[in-house]
Coordinates of C-alpha atoms in Angstrom, one line a residue:
Chain A
M1 CA 93.6 121.9 15.1
Q2 CA 92.0 120.9 11.9
M3 CA 88.5 119.5 12.2
G4 CA 89.7 116.7 9.9
K5 CA 91.7 115.2 12.8
L6 CA 88.5 114.6 14.8
K7 CA 87.4 112.2 12.0
A8 CA 89.8 109.8 13.7
L9 CA 87.2 109.4 16.4
V10 CA 84.4 108.4 14.1
P11 CA 85.1 104.6 14.0
M12 CA 85.7 104.7 17.7
V13 CA 82.3 106.2 18.4
L14 CA 80.8 103.6 16.0
V15 CA 82.3 100.9 18.2
Y16 CA 80.8 102.5 21.3
V17 CA 77.4 102.8 19.7
I18 CA 77.5 99.1 18.6
L19 CA 78.5 98.1 22.1
L20 CA 75.7 100.2 23.5
V21 CA 73.1 98.7 21.1
I22 CA 74.3 95.1 21.8
G23 CA 74.2 95.8 25.6
L24 CA 70.7 97.3 25.4
T25 CA 69.1 94.8 23.0
V26 CA 70.7 91.4 23.7
P27 CA 69.5 90.0 26.9
G28 CA 72.2 89.4 29.5
M29 CA 74.8 91.5 27.6
W30 CA 74.6 94.8 29.4
Q31 CA 76.9 93.7 32.3
P32 CA 79.6 92.2 30.1
V33 CA 79.5 95.3 27.8
V34 CA 80.0 97.6 30.7
Y35 CA 82.8 95.3 32.0
F36 CA 84.6 95.7 28.6
M37 CA 84.0 99.4 28.7
F38 CA 85.6 99.8 32.1
Y39 CA 88.8 98.4 30.6
V40 CA 88.5 100.6 27.5
A41 CA 88.1 103.7 29.7
L42 CA 91.0 102.6 31.9
G43 CA 93.2 102.2 28.9
Q44 CA 92.2 105.4 27.3
A45 CA 92.9 107.3 30.5
F46 CA 96.2 105.7 31.3
N47 CA 97.4 106.1 27.6
I48 CA 97.4 109.8 28.1
F49 CA 100.3 109.5 30.4
L50 CA 102.0 106.2 29.9
G51 CA 101.4 106.0 26.1
L52 CA 102.4 109.6 25.4
T53 CA 105.4 109.9 27.7
G54 CA 106.7 106.3 28.0
Y55 CA 107.0 106.7 31.8
V56 CA 105.6 103.7 33.7
D57 CA 103.4 104.9 36.6
F58 CA 103.2 101.7 38.6
G59 CA 100.9 103.4 41.2
Y60 CA 98.3 104.7 38.7
V61 CA 95.5 103.0 40.7
A62 CA 96.0 105.5 43.5
F63 CA 94.2 108.1 41.4
L64 CA 91.3 105.8 40.8
G65 CA 91.2 105.0 44.5
L66 CA 91.3 108.6 45.5
G67 CA 88.5 109.4 43.0
A68 CA 86.4 106.6 44.5
Y69 CA 86.9 108.2 47.9
G70 CA 86.0 111.6 46.6
M71 CA 82.6 110.4 45.4
A72 CA 82.1 108.4 48.6
I73 CA 82.8 111.4 50.8
A74 CA 80.5 113.6 48.7
L75 CA 77.7 111.1 48.9
Q76 CA 78.3 110.7 52.7
N77 CA 78.1 114.4 53.4
F78 CA 75.8 115.8 50.7
A79 CA 73.3 113.1 50.1
H80 CA 70.7 115.2 52.0
L81 CA 70.9 117.8 49.1
G82 CA 69.5 115.2 46.8
L83 CA 71.0 114.3 43.4
V84 CA 73.3 117.4 43.5
A85 CA 75.5 115.1 45.6
I86 CA 76.5 113.2 42.4
P87 CA 78.0 116.2 40.5
I88 CA 79.6 117.3 43.7
G89 CA 81.1 113.9 44.0
I90 CA 82.4 113.9 40.5
V91 CA 84.0 117.3 41.0
L92 CA 85.5 116.3 44.3
A93 CA 86.9 113.1 42.8
V94 CA 88.6 115.1 40.0
I95 CA 89.9 117.7 42.5
M96 CA 91.3 115.0 44.8
S97 CA 93.0 113.0 42.2
V98 CA 94.4 116.1 40.4
L99 CA 95.8 117.4 43.8
L100 CA 97.5 114.1 44.5
S101 CA 98.9 114.0 40.9
M102 CA 100.3 117.4 41.3
A103 CA 102.0 116.4 44.5
V104 CA 103.3 113.1 43.1
G105 CA 104.2 114.7 39.7
A106 CA 106.2 117.5 41.3
V107 CA 108.2 115.0 43.3
A108 CA 108.4 111.7 41.3
L109 CA 108.6 113.0 37.8
R110 CA 112.1 114.0 38.5
L111 CA 113.0 110.4 38.5
R112 CA 113.2 108.1 35.5
G113 CA 112.8 104.5 34.5
A114 CA 112.8 101.9 37.3
Y115 CA 113.2 104.6 39.9
F116 CA 110.0 106.4 38.8
A117 CA 108.1 103.0 38.7
I118 CA 109.2 102.1 42.2
A119 CA 108.5 105.6 43.6
T120 CA 104.9 105.5 42.2
I121 CA 104.3 102.0 43.7
G122 CA 105.4 103.6 46.9
V123 CA 102.9 106.4 46.6
N124 CA 100.0 103.9 46.1
E125 CA 101.0 101.5 48.8
G126 CA 101.9 104.4 51.2
F127 CA 98.5 106.0 50.7
R128 CA 96.7 102.8 51.3
F129 CA 98.6 102.1 54.5
L130 CA 98.1 105.7 55.6
L131 CA 94.3 105.4 55.3
V132 CA 94.3 102.0 57.2
G133 CA 96.8 103.1 59.8
T134 CA 95.2 106.4 60.8
K135 CA 91.7 105.0 60.3
L136 CA 91.0 107.9 58.0
W137 CA 87.7 107.7 56.0
G138 CA 86.7 104.5 57.8
G139 CA 90.2 102.9 57.7
S140 CA 90.2 99.3 56.6
E141 CA 86.4 99.1 57.1
G142 CA 86.0 101.6 54.2
I143 CA 82.8 103.5 53.4
V144 CA 79.6 101.7 52.7
L145 CA 77.0 103.8 51.0
S146 CA 74.0 101.7 50.0
G147 CA 71.9 102.7 53.1
F148 CA 72.7 106.3 52.7
M149 CA 71.8 106.4 49.0
R150 CA 68.6 104.5 49.5
K151 CA 67.5 106.9 52.3
A152 CA 68.5 110.0 50.4
F153 CA 67.4 109.2 46.9
G154 CA 64.8 106.6 47.5
R155 CA 65.2 102.9 46.6
E156 CA 64.5 103.0 42.9
I157 CA 66.6 106.0 42.1
A158 CA 69.5 104.7 44.1
N159 CA 69.3 101.4 42.2
Y160 CA 69.0 103.2 38.9
L161 CA 72.1 105.3 39.8
S162 CA 74.2 102.3 40.6
T163 CA 73.2 100.5 37.5
F164 CA 72.3 102.4 34.4
V165 CA 73.5 105.9 35.2
S166 CA 77.0 104.9 36.3
D167 CA 77.4 102.6 33.3
L168 CA 76.4 105.3 30.8
L169 CA 78.7 107.8 32.5
L170 CA 81.5 105.3 32.0
F171 CA 80.9 105.3 28.3
L172 CA 81.1 109.1 28.3
V173 CA 84.3 109.1 30.3
A174 CA 85.9 106.7 27.9
F175 CA 84.9 108.9 24.9
L176 CA 86.1 112.1 26.6
A177 CA 89.5 110.5 27.3
A178 CA 89.8 109.5 23.7
L179 CA 88.8 113.0 22.6
T180 CA 91.4 114.5 24.9
T181 CA 94.0 112.2 23.4
V182 CA 93.2 113.4 19.9
V183 CA 93.3 117.0 20.9
I184 CA 96.7 116.5 22.7
L185 CA 98.2 114.5 19.8
N186 CA 97.4 117.3 17.4
K187 CA 98.7 120.1 19.5
K188 CA 102.2 121.3 20.3
M189 CA 101.9 119.3 23.5
G190 CA 101.6 116.0 21.4
Y191 CA 104.7 116.7 19.4
A192 CA 106.6 117.7 22.5
L193 CA 105.6 114.5 24.2
L194 CA 106.6 112.5 21.2
A195 CA 110.0 114.1 21.3
L196 CA 110.2 113.4 25.0
R197 CA 109.3 109.8 24.6
E198 CA 112.0 109.2 21.9
D199 CA 114.8 111.0 23.7
E200 CA 114.1 113.1 26.8
D201 CA 117.5 114.7 26.9
A202 CA 117.6 115.6 23.3
A203 CA 114.1 117.1 23.6
R204 CA 115.3 119.2 26.5
V205 CA 118.3 120.4 24.6
M206 CA 116.1 121.4 21.7
G207 CA 114.4 123.8 24.1
I208 CA 111.2 121.9 24.7
N209 CA 109.9 122.4 28.3
V210 CA 109.6 118.6 28.8
T211 CA 108.8 119.0 32.5
K212 CA 105.8 121.1 31.8
Y213 CA 104.3 118.8 29.3
K214 CA 105.1 115.7 31.3
I215 CA 103.2 117.1 34.3
M216 CA 100.3 118.2 32.2
A217 CA 99.9 114.7 30.8
F218 CA 100.3 113.3 34.2
I219 CA 97.6 115.5 35.7
T220 CA 95.2 115.0 32.8
S221 CA 95.5 111.2 33.0
A222 CA 95.0 111.3 36.7
A223 CA 91.9 113.4 36.4
F224 CA 90.3 110.8 34.2
A225 CA 91.4 108.0 36.6
G226 CA 89.6 109.9 39.4
L227 CA 86.4 110.1 37.2
I228 CA 86.6 106.3 36.5
G229 CA 87.1 105.6 40.2
A230 CA 84.1 107.8 41.2
I231 CA 81.8 106.4 38.6
A232 CA 82.7 102.8 37.9
W233 CA 83.5 102.0 41.5
T234 CA 81.8 104.1 44.2
L235 CA 78.6 105.0 42.3
K236 CA 78.3 101.6 40.8
L237 CA 79.3 99.4 43.7
T238 CA 78.2 101.8 46.5
Y239 CA 81.1 100.9 48.7
V240 CA 84.8 101.7 49.0
F241 CA 87.4 99.6 50.7
P242 CA 91.1 100.6 50.7
E243 CA 92.2 97.0 49.9
D244 CA 90.1 97.1 46.7
V245 CA 90.6 100.5 45.3
F246 CA 94.4 100.7 45.9
N247 CA 94.9 97.2 44.4
I248 CA 98.0 97.3 42.3
H249 CA 96.4 94.7 39.9
Y250 CA 94.4 97.5 38.3
T251 CA 97.5 99.4 37.5
V252 CA 99.0 96.4 35.8
E253 CA 95.7 95.8 33.9
A254 CA 96.0 99.4 32.7
I255 CA 99.5 98.8 31.5
V256 CA 98.6 95.6 29.9
I257 CA 95.7 97.2 28.0
V258 CA 97.9 100.1 26.7
M259 CA 100.6 97.7 25.7
L260 CA 98.3 95.2 24.1
G261 CA 96.7 97.8 22.0
G262 CA 99.7 99.9 21.2
A263 CA 101.1 102.6 23.5
G264 CA 100.6 106.2 22.4
T265 CA 98.2 105.5 19.6
L266 CA 94.6 106.8 19.7
I267 CA 92.9 103.5 18.9
G268 CA 95.2 101.2 20.7
P269 CA 93.7 101.4 24.2
M270 CA 90.3 100.7 22.8
I271 CA 91.6 97.6 21.0
G272 CA 93.6 96.6 24.0
G273 CA 90.7 97.2 26.4
L274 CA 88.3 95.2 24.4
I275 CA 90.6 92.3 23.9
Y276 CA 91.6 92.2 27.5
G277 CA 88.0 92.7 28.9
V278 CA 86.5 90.1 26.6
L279 CA 89.3 87.6 27.3
K280 CA 89.1 88.1 31.1
Y281 CA 85.3 88.0 31.2
Y282 CA 84.9 84.9 29.1
L283 CA 87.9 83.1 30.6
S284 CA 86.3 83.6 34.1
V285 CA 83.0 82.4 32.8
I286 CA 84.4 79.3 31.1
F287 CA 87.2 78.5 33.5
P288 CA 86.2 80.0 36.8
G289 CA 89.2 80.3 39.2
V290 CA 91.9 79.6 36.7
Q291 CA 91.4 82.6 34.4
L292 CA 94.6 84.2 35.6
L293 CA 96.5 81.1 35.0
I294 CA 95.5 81.3 31.4
L295 CA 95.7 85.1 31.1
A296 CA 99.3 85.3 32.4
P297 CA 101.0 83.2 29.7
L298 CA 98.9 85.0 27.0
L299 CA 100.3 88.2 28.3
I300 CA 103.9 87.0 28.2
V301 CA 103.4 85.8 24.7
T302 CA 102.0 89.1 23.7
I303 CA 104.9 91.0 25.2
V304 CA 107.4 88.9 23.5
A305 CA 105.7 88.5 20.1
F306 CA 104.1 92.0 19.8
P307 CA 106.1 94.5 21.7
E308 CA 104.4 97.3 20.0
G309 CA 100.9 96.1 20.5
V310 CA 98.1 95.4 18.0
A311 CA 97.9 98.9 16.7
G312 CA 101.7 99.2 16.5
Y313 CA 101.9 95.9 14.6
L314 CA 99.3 97.0 12.2
I315 CA 101.1 100.2 11.6
K316 CA 104.2 98.3 10.8
K317 CA 102.5 95.9 8.4
T318 CA 100.5 98.5 6.5
R319 CA 103.2 101.2 6.4
N320 CA 102.5 104.2 4.2
S321 CA 98.9 103.2 3.6
K322 CA 95.8 105.1 4.7
L323 CA 95.2 102.7 7.5
A324 CA 98.6 103.2 9.0
E325 CA 98.1 107.0 8.7
Y326 CA 94.8 106.6 10.6
L327 CA 96.1 104.3 13.3
R328 CA 98.9 106.6 14.1
Chain B
M1 CA 108.8 98.3 80.4
V2 CA 108.6 99.9 77.0
G3 CA 112.4 100.0 76.9
D4 CA 112.5 96.2 77.4
H5 CA 109.9 95.7 74.8
L6 CA 111.7 97.9 72.4
V7 CA 115.1 96.2 73.0
S8 CA 113.7 92.7 72.4
N9 CA 111.8 93.9 69.4
L10 CA 114.9 95.5 67.9
F11 CA 116.8 92.3 68.5
Y12 CA 114.1 90.4 66.6
G13 CA 114.2 93.1 63.9
A14 CA 117.9 92.5 63.4
L15 CA 117.4 88.7 63.0
L16 CA 114.5 89.2 60.6
G17 CA 116.4 92.0 58.8
S18 CA 119.1 89.6 57.8
V19 CA 116.5 87.4 56.1
Y20 CA 115.1 90.5 54.4
G21 CA 118.6 91.3 53.2
V22 CA 119.0 87.9 51.5
A23 CA 115.4 88.1 50.1
T24 CA 116.5 91.3 48.4
M25 CA 119.9 90.4 47.2
G26 CA 118.4 88.5 44.2
L27 CA 116.4 91.5 43.2
S28 CA 119.4 93.7 43.3
M29 CA 121.6 91.3 41.5
I30 CA 119.2 91.0 38.6
F31 CA 118.7 94.7 38.4
G32 CA 122.4 95.3 38.6
V33 CA 123.3 93.0 35.8
L34 CA 120.3 93.0 33.5
R35 CA 118.7 96.3 34.4
I36 CA 115.4 94.4 34.9
V37 CA 113.2 95.2 37.8
N38 CA 111.6 91.9 38.8
V39 CA 108.1 92.9 39.8
G40 CA 107.2 89.2 40.4
H41 CA 110.0 88.9 42.9
G42 CA 107.8 87.9 45.9
S43 CA 106.4 84.9 44.1
F44 CA 109.8 83.3 44.2
V45 CA 110.0 83.9 47.9
M46 CA 106.7 82.1 48.2
V47 CA 108.1 79.1 46.1
G48 CA 110.9 78.9 48.6
A49 CA 108.5 79.0 51.5
F50 CA 106.4 76.1 50.1
T51 CA 109.6 74.1 49.3
A52 CA 110.5 74.3 53.0
F53 CA 106.9 73.5 54.0
W54 CA 106.6 70.4 51.9
L55 CA 110.1 69.0 52.6
F56 CA 109.3 69.4 56.3
T57 CA 105.8 68.1 56.4
L58 CA 106.3 65.3 53.9
Y59 CA 109.8 64.1 54.6
S60 CA 110.5 65.7 58.0
I61 CA 113.5 67.5 56.5
A62 CA 114.6 70.4 58.7
P63 CA 114.3 73.8 56.9
I64 CA 118.0 74.5 57.3
L65 CA 118.7 71.5 55.1
S66 CA 116.1 72.6 52.6
I67 CA 118.2 75.7 51.9
P68 CA 120.5 74.1 49.3
V69 CA 117.5 72.2 47.7
A70 CA 115.7 75.6 47.3
L71 CA 118.8 77.2 45.8
I72 CA 119.2 74.5 43.2
F73 CA 115.5 74.4 42.4
G74 CA 115.5 78.2 42.2
I75 CA 118.5 78.3 39.8
A76 CA 116.7 75.7 37.6
L77 CA 113.5 77.8 37.7
G78 CA 115.4 81.0 36.9
F79 CA 117.3 79.3 34.0
V80 CA 114.1 78.1 32.4
I81 CA 112.4 81.5 32.8
F82 CA 115.3 83.3 31.4
Q83 CA 115.6 81.0 28.4
A84 CA 111.9 81.0 27.7
V85 CA 111.0 84.7 28.2
M86 CA 113.5 87.1 29.6
K87 CA 116.3 86.4 27.0
K88 CA 114.2 88.1 24.3
L89 CA 113.5 91.1 26.5
V90 CA 117.0 92.0 27.7
D91 CA 117.1 95.0 25.4
A92 CA 113.4 95.7 25.4
P93 CA 112.0 98.9 27.0
E94 CA 111.2 99.0 30.7
L95 CA 107.6 98.6 30.1
S96 CA 108.0 95.2 28.5
T97 CA 110.2 93.8 31.2
L98 CA 108.1 95.2 34.1
L99 CA 105.1 93.6 32.6
A100 CA 106.7 90.3 31.7
T101 CA 108.1 89.8 35.2
F102 CA 104.7 90.7 36.7
A103 CA 103.0 88.2 34.4
I104 CA 105.6 85.6 35.4
G105 CA 104.9 86.3 39.0
V106 CA 101.1 85.9 38.5
F107 CA 101.7 82.7 36.6
I108 CA 103.7 81.2 39.4
E109 CA 101.2 82.3 42.0
E110 CA 98.3 80.9 40.1
T111 CA 100.1 77.6 39.3
A112 CA 100.9 77.4 43.1
K113 CA 97.2 78.0 43.8
F114 CA 96.3 75.3 41.4
I115 CA 98.6 72.9 43.1
W116 CA 98.4 73.9 46.7
G117 CA 95.1 75.8 47.1
S118 CA 94.8 79.3 48.6
D119 CA 94.7 78.4 52.3
Y120 CA 97.2 79.6 54.8
V121 CA 99.5 76.8 55.9
G122 CA 102.4 76.6 58.2
F123 CA 104.7 74.3 60.2
S124 CA 106.7 74.8 63.4
W125 CA 110.2 73.6 63.8
D126 CA 111.1 73.6 67.4
I127 CA 114.6 73.1 68.6
G128 CA 114.5 75.1 71.8
T129 CA 114.8 78.7 72.9
L130 CA 117.6 80.9 74.0
Y131 CA 117.0 83.1 77.1
L132 CA 119.0 86.3 77.3
G133 CA 117.8 88.4 80.1
S134 CA 114.6 90.0 79.0
I135 CA 115.0 88.6 75.5
T136 CA 113.8 85.1 74.5
V137 CA 114.6 83.9 71.0
P138 CA 113.9 80.5 69.5
Y139 CA 117.1 78.9 68.2
T140 CA 115.5 78.6 64.7
K141 CA 115.6 82.3 64.3
I142 CA 119.2 82.5 65.3
L143 CA 119.9 79.8 62.8
A144 CA 118.1 81.8 60.1
F145 CA 120.3 84.8 61.0
V146 CA 123.5 82.7 60.9
A147 CA 122.4 81.1 57.6
S148 CA 121.7 84.5 56.0
T149 CA 125.0 85.9 57.0
I150 CA 126.8 82.9 55.6
I151 CA 124.9 83.1 52.3
A152 CA 125.7 86.8 52.0
G153 CA 129.3 86.1 52.8
L154 CA 129.6 83.3 50.3
L155 CA 128.0 85.4 47.6
Y156 CA 130.5 88.2 48.4
L157 CA 133.4 85.8 48.2
W158 CA 132.1 84.4 44.9
F159 CA 131.7 87.8 43.4
T160 CA 135.1 89.1 44.4
K161 CA 137.3 86.0 44.2
T162 CA 136.1 83.8 41.3
K163 CA 136.6 84.5 37.7
L164 CA 132.9 84.2 36.9
G165 CA 132.0 86.6 39.7
K166 CA 134.5 89.1 38.4
A167 CA 133.0 88.7 34.9
I168 CA 129.6 89.6 36.3
K169 CA 131.0 92.7 37.8
A170 CA 132.6 93.6 34.6
V171 CA 129.3 93.3 32.8
V172 CA 127.7 95.5 35.4
E173 CA 130.3 98.1 34.8
D174 CA 130.2 98.1 31.1
R175 CA 128.4 95.6 28.9
D176 CA 130.1 96.4 25.7
G177 CA 133.5 96.7 27.2
A178 CA 133.1 93.3 28.8
A179 CA 131.9 91.8 25.5
V180 CA 135.0 93.2 23.7
C181 CA 137.2 91.6 26.4
G182 CA 135.8 88.2 25.5
I183 CA 133.2 87.8 28.1
D184 CA 130.1 85.9 26.9
V185 CA 127.6 88.5 28.0
N186 CA 124.6 86.3 27.2
R187 CA 126.0 83.6 29.5
I188 CA 126.5 86.1 32.3
F189 CA 123.0 87.3 31.9
T190 CA 121.6 83.7 32.1
L191 CA 123.8 83.0 35.1
S192 CA 122.9 86.2 37.0
F193 CA 119.2 85.8 36.4
A194 CA 119.2 82.1 37.5
L195 CA 121.4 82.8 40.5
G196 CA 119.3 85.8 41.4
I197 CA 116.2 83.7 41.4
G198 CA 118.0 80.9 43.2
V199 CA 119.0 83.2 46.1
T200 CA 115.4 84.5 46.2
V201 CA 113.9 81.1 46.4
M202 CA 116.4 80.2 49.0
S203 CA 115.4 83.2 51.1
G204 CA 111.8 81.8 51.1
V205 CA 113.1 78.9 53.2
L206 CA 114.5 81.4 55.8
V207 CA 111.3 83.3 55.8
T208 CA 109.3 80.3 57.0
L209 CA 111.3 80.4 60.2
F210 CA 109.7 83.7 61.0
V211 CA 106.2 83.2 59.8
P212 CA 105.1 79.9 61.3
V213 CA 101.6 80.0 59.9
G214 CA 101.9 82.6 57.2
I215 CA 102.6 80.5 54.2
N216 CA 100.2 81.3 51.4
V217 CA 100.4 81.4 47.6
Y218 CA 99.8 85.2 47.7
M219 CA 102.3 85.9 50.5
G220 CA 104.9 87.2 48.0
A221 CA 103.3 90.6 47.4
D222 CA 104.5 91.8 50.8
Y223 CA 108.0 90.7 50.1
T224 CA 108.0 92.3 46.7
L225 CA 107.2 95.7 48.1
R226 CA 109.6 95.3 51.1
A227 CA 112.3 94.2 48.7
F228 CA 111.7 97.4 46.6
V229 CA 112.1 99.6 49.7
I230 CA 115.2 97.7 50.8
A231 CA 116.8 97.5 47.4
V232 CA 116.4 101.2 46.9
L233 CA 117.7 101.9 50.4
G234 CA 120.8 99.8 49.6
G235 CA 121.2 101.2 46.2
L236 CA 119.4 99.4 43.4
G237 CA 121.8 97.0 41.8
S238 CA 124.0 96.5 44.8
P239 CA 123.5 93.1 46.5
W240 CA 125.7 94.1 49.5
G241 CA 123.9 97.3 49.9
A242 CA 120.7 95.2 49.9
F243 CA 122.0 92.9 52.7
I244 CA 122.9 95.8 55.0
A245 CA 119.7 97.7 54.1
G246 CA 117.8 94.6 55.0
F247 CA 119.2 94.8 58.5
L248 CA 118.3 98.5 58.8
F249 CA 114.8 97.8 57.5
G250 CA 114.2 95.0 60.0
L251 CA 115.3 97.2 62.9
F252 CA 113.2 100.0 61.5
E253 CA 110.1 97.9 61.0
N254 CA 110.1 96.4 64.4
G255 CA 111.3 99.6 66.2
S256 CA 108.7 101.8 64.6
Y257 CA 106.0 99.2 65.2
T258 CA 106.7 99.3 68.9
L259 CA 106.8 103.1 69.0
L260 CA 103.7 103.7 66.8
G261 CA 101.8 101.1 68.9
M262 CA 101.9 103.6 71.8
I263 CA 99.9 106.2 69.9
P264 CA 96.2 105.7 70.7
G265 CA 93.7 105.2 67.9
V266 CA 96.0 104.0 65.1
E267 CA 96.8 100.7 63.6
P268 CA 100.6 100.4 64.2
F269 CA 101.2 97.7 61.6
A270 CA 99.8 99.7 58.7
L271 CA 101.4 102.9 59.8
T272 CA 104.8 101.2 60.0
R273 CA 104.4 100.3 56.3
F274 CA 103.3 103.9 55.6
V275 CA 106.4 105.3 57.3
A276 CA 108.5 102.8 55.3
F277 CA 107.2 104.1 52.0
V278 CA 107.6 107.7 53.0
F279 CA 111.2 106.7 53.8
L280 CA 111.5 105.1 50.3
L281 CA 110.3 108.3 48.6
V282 CA 112.6 110.5 50.6
I283 CA 115.6 108.3 49.7
L284 CA 114.7 108.2 46.0
L285 CA 114.6 112.0 46.0
V286 CA 117.6 112.8 48.0
K287 CA 119.8 110.0 46.8
P288 CA 118.4 107.7 44.3
T289 CA 121.5 105.6 44.2
G290 CA 120.8 104.5 47.8
L291 CA 122.5 105.0 51.1
F292 CA 125.5 102.9 50.2
G293 CA 125.4 103.3 46.4
G294 CA 127.9 105.4 44.6
E295 CA 127.1 107.9 41.9
E296 CA 125.0 106.7 39.0

């Protein structure tokens, strides 16, 4: 891969830095900025699978949920080792979501279109009901960690972890997901996935091992989801409830962000994540309680008017220019 | 003891299953004709439930009489939604239609919440109880069963005997072919979508006969997921398959609930749902066209 391709990340990093600076210097802006960043990270992570393959994983939140549980279990069992518990939690979160994605991928990726979407909803809901039904990992009562963390790390460090550290790690995860997207896009895998998205059967006939690349993208995307769940949910909120972490709304939000920004593009998820995060945050501040009532029609208008998302629309408008070249 | 319990639960399951069947027929119909998976399906069931609730509490209209009202209201609602949004998305990629139907579902739920609030409400329509040995069933549930069966039967007749019904079948078989034969495909799409939503809203009325105090603006999510399982079970796109699969699902849900309840230390209700989803995945893998579906 040419180093030149990495230049595509420069404007993105600039945006991250600007957001960080705003968050740190403007009073009261840190929480909103982190809130926007959560959606950027979610979009970047999901784009690796949905954007690049065109498959709609309607159960994507299962990977975030499992990652959240990975971190929770690690904190519950290894908090006595001190801060080592956090990296253990991160590793465990990734391992757990990757294992689930391998199982799901091997099975569900044989299906296409609506069948794939329904099967993946089944995985997410099935998993949630399994946890509640067998009372595994606390069942419907979930895992509450604030006491544990305060006892193990001390009050101040525990607070610091669930505020500043988890937020900064989220920035890092969003960046790493974008970096991974650039790398994939410029490798054989990226071209294979592009061919797959356009016409899976044709790609297969041309001798591309579509199954392999599909599963690779699926696992990569799931690993990032696990990271986000571990960092932005468990570490930040210090509790995990199955009803929350397997909530299908997050999957839909991820789809919305990717679509809003432009599926399969590098910059799309960031644009989509920012637009969505900003809209949702300020709508809930200005019109508490009815934000969804406003957001839903906006979404419908976007789907109908800009089916290719903001980045897709810009590419179309600025065809053959440098900007289009970059956005792609 | 357990045997009696199981028998009466299975009986209930069959009655409830017929309502599940009707609640899924609209989903299957819309998928069959337009190839659109309506992710906001459950919100239309909710609209039907509220229709019955309001007609009963405000005007003392028996739910069984609310059925045609709900059907007409649902058809109108479906027509408006199709003309305003779905028309432009008929040929759009899956992603767009999944998302659009989800957004429509959210919009309907939030509008309902704006109007009715988010509390659980309910009503009870009591017209006596039937005693059958160890089984006792309120007549309302039997009526719901009879109504479901009649609705399914009428739809079947409409599809097989009327010109319009046959035209829909032709569009399902081959869109382009049907268009060449002079069928106005766009009209068929509008009609199928509106009718699919109409049947779904109508099923919401029947649902209220089983959940006396379970009417809530967010009640739809459960029915969306159940409808997916049932629709796949019956072969996505086949309304008859959906009706029969609804029965099976009702029996399965109530039967497994009774059996799982005997295992100590588990929550049988949640586990029943887990088993249902495992079932769904197995069917998708072994025979994605459903138990009654033909080859794709």
